[in-house]
Amino acid sequence: MNIKDYKFAGKKAIVRVDFNVPLNENGQITDITDDTRIRGALPTLKLILEQGGALIIMSHMGKPKGKVNPKLSLAQIKDAVAEKLGVPVQFAPDCAKAKAQADALKPGEVLLLENLRYYPEEEGKPVGIDKEDPAYDAAKKAMKESQKEFAKTLASYADCYVMDAFGTAHRRHASTAVIADYFDADNKMLGLLMEKEVQAVDNVLSNIKRPFVAIMGGSKVSTKIGIIENLLGKVDKLILCGGMTYTFSKAHGGEIGESIVELDKLDVALGVEEMAKKNGVELVLGEDSVCCTGYDFGTFSVKPGAEIKVFPSNAIEKGWDGLDAGPVSREKFAKAIEGAKTILWNGPAGCFECDDFCAGSRAVGEAVAKATEEGAFSLIGGGDSVACVHKFGLEDKVSYISTGGGALLEAIEGKVLPGVAAIKG
């Protein structure tokens, strides 16, 4: 069912959203300075209310691992959600025992359920037993049955189910996929945000306008290899930047100083280069790096007395750590993005959190924005890439910013997302 065709008047809708807001170092919820996730769900939630439906909102927060943790209670965001929706929000302190409150809801009213992950059944993983334990398989089977019952309970609260949490769509959890089994095809649907996310992924993987340029950043080749391999069969140019630069430099015998490297992935790096050649893909790697003799990764700051200098990415002296793309690399990246018609950006070009090492990511972001202005479709995904876009004030200068981290990566890798398949089959 398409949400735009559904008649919510007089119906109770249970909606899976992603209201997993940021936490500070003490585990307490901060004032919500980045309300992207809440704002992203508002069109769906308001559509239901405006049509005269009653709204049951469910989400997880953090990783309580199947135990009640007051620091991860959704009660702490109830007022913020109410303010955004413009209506009072009731709260159910136990998501599995909210039947009476759900039954009492009237059209236009809202009920927010407590953190789904207080129950291990949400994720469906056995608790307190190691995978190597002979009893693990039996425990896993029992948990899957309990997960079905948990999902059935959640489903009993409503007449229809709306999946609008793209960030969790890559997991077959009780609230993201299993619950859909308890609604027929006419009473389950993707939310407006999910529809936009699915369409955005389709634009960069199926409905491609060329040239197609993908920018993959981040620290490790190992976490991106599946995505890189899938993209090498689709893109015209692939820019690899960030910490993975040094694994590629090392694979060719370069000196990388103290820079991050995956010594067990040197053959993988060479394999990526070979695959790019085989597929006729232009592989773009950085040639120089902004390096430092003392960087604090915990505070994202340069230590007192530390020096900053630019080195060729394959000739970094001992004691120096490559932390950002150098000026030659920045120009090279921008040139590669110029003229693109489809752009995917996932992962920064350096330690962008520190102003001393954000020039590479800024150069990429500004080049993407310029190409977008000239007609390209640009999809930005992954927490760090999204943070870059916000830091550089480019939110309104790119086509689409994805709310999904792991879900987007798995979709790009070509995997079927359980949260989507549960609705669309």
Coordinates of C-alpha atoms in Angstrom, one line a residue:
M1 CA 0.0 0.0 0.0
N2 CA 1.2 3.5 -0.8
I3 CA 0.8 5.8 2.2
K4 CA -0.6 8.6 0.0
D5 CA -3.5 6.3 -0.9
Y6 CA -4.3 5.1 2.6
K7 CA -7.3 6.5 4.5
F8 CA -6.2 7.0 8.1
A9 CA -9.4 8.6 9.3
G10 CA -10.7 6.7 12.4
K11 CA -7.7 4.3 12.2
K12 CA -4.8 3.7 14.7
A13 CA -1.4 3.7 13.0
I14 CA 1.7 2.3 14.6
V15 CA 4.7 4.0 13.1
R16 CA 8.4 2.8 13.5
V17 CA 10.6 5.9 13.5
D18 CA 14.2 6.5 14.3
F19 CA 14.3 8.9 17.2
N20 CA 17.7 7.7 18.4
V21 CA 19.0 11.2 19.4
P22 CA 22.6 12.1 20.4
L23 CA 23.9 11.4 23.9
N24 CA 26.6 13.2 25.7
E25 CA 29.6 11.5 27.5
N26 CA 27.5 10.9 30.6
G27 CA 24.9 9.0 28.7
Q28 CA 22.3 11.7 29.2
I29 CA 20.3 13.1 26.4
T30 CA 21.5 16.5 25.3
D31 CA 19.3 19.4 24.3
I32 CA 18.4 18.2 20.8
T33 CA 20.6 20.5 18.7
D34 CA 20.4 18.2 15.7
D35 CA 16.8 17.2 15.3
T36 CA 17.2 15.9 11.8
R37 CA 15.8 12.5 12.6
I38 CA 12.7 13.9 14.3
R39 CA 12.1 16.5 11.5
G40 CA 12.5 13.7 8.9
A41 CA 9.6 11.8 10.4
L42 CA 7.3 14.7 10.7
P43 CA 5.7 14.6 7.3
T44 CA 4.5 11.0 7.9
L45 CA 3.3 11.7 11.4
K46 CA 1.5 14.8 10.5
L47 CA -0.2 13.2 7.5
I48 CA -1.7 10.6 9.8
L49 CA -2.9 13.1 12.3
E50 CA -4.3 15.6 9.7
Q51 CA -6.4 12.8 8.2
G52 CA -8.0 12.0 11.6
G53 CA -5.9 9.0 12.6
A54 CA -4.5 8.2 16.0
L55 CA -0.8 7.8 16.2
I56 CA 1.4 5.3 18.1
I57 CA 5.1 6.1 17.7
M58 CA 7.8 3.5 18.5
S59 CA 11.6 3.8 18.4
H60 CA 14.8 2.6 20.0
M61 CA 17.4 4.7 21.6
G62 CA 21.0 3.6 22.1
K63 CA 22.0 0.1 23.0
P64 CA 20.4 -1.0 26.4
K65 CA 20.9 -4.6 25.3
G66 CA 17.6 -5.9 26.5
K67 CA 17.6 -4.2 29.9
V68 CA 15.9 -1.1 31.3
N69 CA 18.2 1.9 31.4
P70 CA 16.7 5.2 32.5
K71 CA 19.4 7.1 30.7
L72 CA 18.0 5.7 27.4
S73 CA 14.4 6.3 28.1
L74 CA 12.3 7.9 25.3
A75 CA 10.4 9.8 28.0
Q76 CA 13.2 12.3 27.8
I77 CA 12.2 13.4 24.3
K78 CA 8.4 13.3 24.7
D79 CA 8.1 17.0 25.1
A80 CA 10.4 17.7 22.1
V81 CA 8.3 15.4 19.9
A82 CA 5.1 17.1 21.2
E83 CA 6.5 20.5 20.3
K84 CA 7.5 19.4 16.8
L85 CA 4.1 17.8 16.2
G86 CA 2.1 20.6 17.8
V87 CA -0.1 18.3 19.8
P88 CA 0.3 16.7 23.3
V89 CA 2.1 13.3 23.4
Q90 CA 1.1 10.6 25.9
F91 CA 3.8 8.2 27.0
A92 CA 3.7 4.4 27.6
P93 CA 6.4 3.4 30.1
D94 CA 6.4 -0.2 28.9
C95 CA 6.2 -0.8 25.2
A96 CA 4.9 -4.3 25.6
K97 CA 2.2 -3.4 28.0
A98 CA 0.6 -0.5 26.3
K99 CA -2.6 -2.1 25.0
A100 CA -5.0 -0.2 27.2
Q101 CA -3.4 3.1 26.4
A102 CA -3.5 2.3 22.7
D103 CA -7.1 1.2 22.8
A104 CA -8.1 4.5 24.5
L105 CA -6.5 6.7 21.8
K106 CA -8.9 9.0 20.0
P107 CA -8.4 10.4 16.5
G108 CA -5.7 13.1 16.6
E109 CA -4.1 11.8 19.7
V110 CA -0.5 10.5 20.0
L111 CA 1.1 7.8 22.1
L112 CA 4.9 7.4 22.3
L113 CA 6.1 3.9 23.4
E114 CA 9.1 3.4 25.7
N115 CA 12.4 2.2 24.2
L116 CA 11.9 -1.0 22.2
R117 CA 15.3 -2.2 23.0
Y118 CA 14.5 -2.6 26.6
Y119 CA 13.3 -5.9 25.4
P120 CA 15.9 -8.4 23.9
E121 CA 13.0 -9.6 21.7
E122 CA 13.2 -6.4 19.7
E123 CA 16.6 -7.4 18.2
G124 CA 15.9 -11.1 18.5
K125 CA 19.3 -12.0 19.9
P126 CA 19.8 -14.4 22.8
V127 CA 21.1 -12.6 25.9
G128 CA 23.8 -14.0 28.3
I129 CA 24.9 -16.9 26.2
D130 CA 28.0 -17.1 24.0
K131 CA 27.8 -18.2 20.3
E132 CA 30.3 -20.9 21.1
D133 CA 28.0 -22.4 23.7
P134 CA 26.4 -25.7 22.6
A135 CA 23.1 -24.4 23.8
Y136 CA 23.3 -21.2 21.7
D137 CA 21.3 -22.6 18.7
A138 CA 18.4 -23.7 20.9
A139 CA 18.5 -20.3 22.7
K140 CA 18.5 -18.5 19.3
K141 CA 15.5 -20.5 18.1
A142 CA 13.6 -19.8 21.3
M143 CA 14.4 -16.1 21.0
K144 CA 13.1 -15.9 17.5
E145 CA 9.7 -17.3 18.7
S146 CA 9.7 -14.8 21.5
Q147 CA 10.4 -12.1 18.9
K148 CA 7.3 -13.1 16.9
E149 CA 5.2 -12.8 20.0
F150 CA 6.7 -9.4 20.9
A151 CA 6.0 -8.2 17.3
K152 CA 2.4 -9.6 17.5
T153 CA 1.9 -7.6 20.7
L154 CA 3.0 -4.4 19.1
A155 CA 0.8 -5.1 16.0
S156 CA -2.2 -5.6 18.2
Y157 CA -2.2 -1.9 19.2
A158 CA -3.1 -0.6 15.7
D159 CA -5.1 -1.1 12.5
C160 CA -2.1 -0.4 10.2
Y161 CA 1.7 -0.3 10.3
V162 CA 4.0 2.3 8.8
M163 CA 7.7 1.7 8.5
D164 CA 9.5 5.1 8.4
A165 CA 12.9 4.3 10.0
F166 CA 15.4 3.9 7.2
G167 CA 18.3 3.9 9.6
T168 CA 17.1 0.5 11.0
A169 CA 15.8 -1.0 7.8
H170 CA 18.8 -3.2 7.4
R171 CA 17.9 -5.2 10.5
R172 CA 15.1 -7.8 10.8
H173 CA 14.0 -6.6 14.2
A174 CA 10.5 -7.1 15.7
S175 CA 9.4 -3.5 15.0
T176 CA 11.1 -3.0 11.6
A177 CA 10.2 -6.2 9.8
V178 CA 8.6 -9.0 11.8
I179 CA 5.6 -6.8 12.8
A180 CA 4.7 -6.5 9.1
D181 CA 3.8 -10.2 9.1
Y182 CA 0.7 -9.3 11.2
F183 CA -0.8 -6.9 8.8
D184 CA -2.1 -7.6 5.3
A185 CA -0.8 -5.9 2.2
D186 CA -3.5 -3.2 2.4
N187 CA -2.6 -2.2 5.9
K188 CA 1.2 -1.9 5.9
M189 CA 3.3 0.7 4.0
L190 CA 6.5 2.7 3.9
G191 CA 6.4 6.2 5.3
L192 CA 7.1 9.3 3.3
L193 CA 10.7 9.4 4.6
M194 CA 11.3 5.8 3.7
E195 CA 9.9 6.3 0.2
K196 CA 12.3 9.2 -0.3
E197 CA 15.2 7.1 0.9
V198 CA 14.4 4.2 -1.3
Q199 CA 14.0 6.5 -4.3
A200 CA 17.3 8.2 -3.6
V201 CA 19.1 4.9 -3.5
D202 CA 17.4 3.9 -6.7
N203 CA 18.6 7.1 -8.3
V204 CA 22.2 6.3 -7.7
L205 CA 22.1 2.6 -8.3
S206 CA 19.4 2.0 -11.0
N207 CA 18.3 5.3 -12.5
I208 CA 21.8 6.5 -13.2
K209 CA 22.6 9.6 -15.1
R210 CA 26.3 9.7 -16.3
P211 CA 29.0 10.5 -15.5
F212 CA 28.5 8.8 -12.1
V213 CA 31.0 9.7 -9.5
A214 CA 31.2 8.1 -6.1
I215 CA 33.3 9.4 -3.2
M216 CA 34.2 6.9 -0.5
G217 CA 36.1 8.2 2.5
G218 CA 36.7 7.0 6.0
S219 CA 39.5 5.2 7.8
K220 CA 39.3 1.6 6.7
V221 CA 39.2 -0.2 3.4
S222 CA 37.8 -3.3 5.2
T223 CA 34.5 -1.6 6.2
K224 CA 33.8 -0.4 2.7
I225 CA 35.1 -3.2 0.5
G226 CA 31.7 -4.7 -0.3
I227 CA 30.4 -1.2 -1.3
I228 CA 33.4 -0.4 -3.3
E229 CA 33.2 -3.7 -5.2
N230 CA 29.5 -3.1 -6.0
L231 CA 30.2 0.5 -7.1
L232 CA 33.0 -0.6 -9.4
G233 CA 30.4 -2.2 -11.6
K234 CA 28.3 1.0 -11.8
V235 CA 30.4 4.2 -11.5
D236 CA 32.5 6.1 -14.0
K237 CA 34.9 7.5 -11.4
L238 CA 35.6 6.4 -7.8
I239 CA 37.3 8.8 -5.4
L240 CA 38.9 7.0 -2.4
C241 CA 40.0 9.3 0.4
G242 CA 40.4 9.6 4.1
G243 CA 42.4 7.1 6.1
M244 CA 42.1 4.4 3.5
T245 CA 44.5 6.5 1.4
Y246 CA 47.4 5.1 3.4
T247 CA 46.6 1.5 2.9
F248 CA 46.7 2.1 -0.8
S249 CA 50.0 4.0 -0.5
K250 CA 51.5 1.2 1.6
A251 CA 50.4 -1.4 -0.9
H252 CA 52.7 0.2 -3.4
G253 CA 55.6 0.4 -1.0
G254 CA 55.1 4.0 0.1
E255 CA 56.2 5.4 3.4
I256 CA 53.2 6.6 5.5
G257 CA 54.8 7.5 8.8
E258 CA 52.3 7.0 11.7
S259 CA 49.2 7.1 9.5
I260 CA 46.4 4.6 9.9
V261 CA 46.9 1.5 7.8
E262 CA 45.4 -2.0 7.4
L263 CA 48.5 -4.1 6.8
D264 CA 46.3 -7.2 6.2
K265 CA 44.4 -5.4 3.5
L266 CA 47.2 -4.4 1.1
D267 CA 46.3 -7.2 -1.3
V268 CA 42.6 -6.0 -1.1
A269 CA 43.8 -2.4 -2.1
L270 CA 45.7 -3.8 -5.1
G271 CA 42.7 -5.9 -6.0
V272 CA 40.5 -2.8 -6.0
E273 CA 42.8 -1.1 -8.4
E274 CA 42.9 -4.1 -10.7
M275 CA 39.1 -4.3 -10.6
A276 CA 38.8 -0.6 -11.5
K277 CA 41.0 -1.1 -14.5
K278 CA 39.0 -4.1 -15.6
N279 CA 35.8 -2.2 -15.4
G280 CA 37.1 0.9 -17.0
V281 CA 36.6 3.0 -13.9
E282 CA 38.8 6.0 -13.2
L283 CA 40.1 5.4 -9.6
V284 CA 41.1 8.7 -8.0
L285 CA 43.5 8.6 -5.0
G286 CA 45.0 11.5 -3.1
E287 CA 48.6 12.5 -3.8
D288 CA 49.5 14.6 -0.8
S289 CA 48.4 14.8 2.8
V290 CA 48.2 17.3 5.6
C291 CA 50.1 15.6 8.4
C292 CA 50.7 16.3 12.1
T293 CA 53.1 15.2 14.8
G294 CA 50.6 15.1 17.6
Y295 CA 46.8 14.8 17.2
D296 CA 44.4 13.9 19.9
F297 CA 41.7 11.7 18.4
G298 CA 39.7 11.8 21.6
T299 CA 39.2 15.6 21.6
F300 CA 39.7 16.2 17.9
S301 CA 42.5 18.7 18.6
V302 CA 46.2 19.3 17.9
K303 CA 48.3 18.7 21.0
P304 CA 50.4 21.6 22.3
G305 CA 53.7 21.9 20.5
A306 CA 52.7 19.7 17.6
E307 CA 53.6 20.6 14.0
I308 CA 51.5 20.5 10.9
K309 CA 53.1 19.9 7.4
V310 CA 52.1 18.7 3.9
F311 CA 53.8 15.5 2.6
P312 CA 53.4 13.4 -0.5
S313 CA 51.0 10.6 0.6
N314 CA 53.6 8.0 -0.2
A315 CA 56.5 9.8 1.4
I316 CA 55.4 10.7 4.9
E317 CA 58.2 10.9 7.4
K318 CA 58.3 8.9 10.7
G319 CA 56.5 10.6 13.5
W320 CA 54.0 12.2 11.2
D321 CA 50.3 11.2 10.9
G322 CA 48.3 11.8 7.7
L323 CA 45.1 13.5 8.7
D324 CA 43.7 15.3 5.7
A325 CA 43.9 15.6 1.9
G326 CA 46.6 18.0 0.8
P327 CA 46.1 20.9 -1.7
V328 CA 47.0 18.8 -4.7
S329 CA 44.6 16.1 -3.7
R330 CA 41.8 18.6 -3.0
E331 CA 42.2 20.0 -6.5
K332 CA 42.3 16.6 -8.0
F333 CA 39.1 15.5 -6.2
A334 CA 37.2 18.7 -7.2
K335 CA 38.3 18.2 -10.8
A336 CA 37.0 14.6 -10.8
I337 CA 33.6 15.7 -9.4
E338 CA 33.2 18.4 -12.0
G339 CA 30.6 17.6 -14.6
A340 CA 29.2 14.7 -12.8
K341 CA 25.4 14.0 -13.2
T342 CA 25.1 11.4 -10.4
I343 CA 27.1 11.7 -7.1
L344 CA 27.3 9.5 -4.1
W345 CA 29.3 10.7 -1.1
N346 CA 30.0 8.5 1.9
G347 CA 32.8 9.2 4.3
P348 CA 35.0 12.3 4.9
A349 CA 38.4 13.1 3.3
G350 CA 40.1 13.6 6.7
C351 CA 39.6 14.4 10.4
F352 CA 37.1 17.0 9.6
E353 CA 36.1 17.5 13.2
C354 CA 39.2 19.6 13.7
D355 CA 39.4 22.8 11.6
D356 CA 43.0 22.2 10.9
F357 CA 42.1 19.0 9.0
C358 CA 38.7 19.7 7.4
A359 CA 39.9 21.4 4.1
G360 CA 39.8 18.1 2.2
S361 CA 36.2 17.3 3.2
R362 CA 35.2 20.9 2.6
A363 CA 36.7 20.8 -0.9
V364 CA 34.7 17.6 -1.7
G365 CA 31.5 19.1 -0.2
E366 CA 31.8 22.3 -2.2
A367 CA 32.6 20.4 -5.4
V368 CA 29.5 18.2 -4.9
A369 CA 27.4 21.3 -4.2
K370 CA 28.6 23.0 -7.4
A371 CA 27.9 19.9 -9.5
T372 CA 24.4 19.7 -7.9
E373 CA 23.8 23.3 -8.8
E374 CA 24.7 22.4 -12.4
G375 CA 22.2 19.6 -12.5
A376 CA 23.7 16.6 -10.8
F377 CA 21.7 14.3 -8.4
S378 CA 23.8 14.1 -5.2
L379 CA 23.1 11.6 -2.4
I380 CA 25.0 12.2 0.9
G381 CA 25.0 9.3 3.4
G382 CA 26.8 8.1 6.5
G383 CA 27.0 10.1 9.8
D384 CA 30.4 11.7 9.1
S385 CA 29.5 12.8 5.6
V386 CA 26.2 14.3 6.8
A387 CA 28.1 16.0 9.6
C388 CA 30.4 17.5 7.0
V389 CA 27.5 18.9 5.0
H390 CA 26.1 20.5 8.1
K391 CA 29.5 21.9 9.3
F392 CA 30.1 23.5 5.9
G393 CA 26.5 24.9 5.5
L394 CA 25.8 22.8 2.4
E395 CA 22.5 21.2 3.5
D396 CA 20.5 23.1 0.9
K397 CA 23.0 22.7 -1.8
V398 CA 22.9 18.9 -2.3
S399 CA 20.0 16.8 -3.6
Y400 CA 19.4 14.4 -0.7
I401 CA 20.8 13.7 2.7
S402 CA 20.1 10.2 3.9
T403 CA 19.1 9.5 7.5
G404 CA 20.4 5.9 7.2
G405 CA 24.0 5.0 8.0
G406 CA 24.3 1.2 7.9
A407 CA 21.1 0.8 6.0
L408 CA 22.3 3.1 3.2
L409 CA 25.6 1.3 3.0
E410 CA 24.0 -2.1 2.8
A411 CA 21.6 -0.8 0.1
I412 CA 24.5 0.5 -1.9
E413 CA 26.3 -2.8 -1.4
G414 CA 23.3 -4.4 -3.2
K415 CA 21.8 -6.1 -0.2
V416 CA 18.0 -6.5 0.3
L417 CA 16.9 -4.4 3.3
P418 CA 14.5 -6.5 5.6
G419 CA 12.6 -3.3 6.6
V420 CA 11.8 -2.6 2.9
A421 CA 11.2 -6.2 1.9
A422 CA 8.7 -6.7 4.7
I423 CA 6.5 -4.1 3.1
K424 CA 7.2 -4.5 -0.6
G425 CA 7.8 -8.2 -0.6

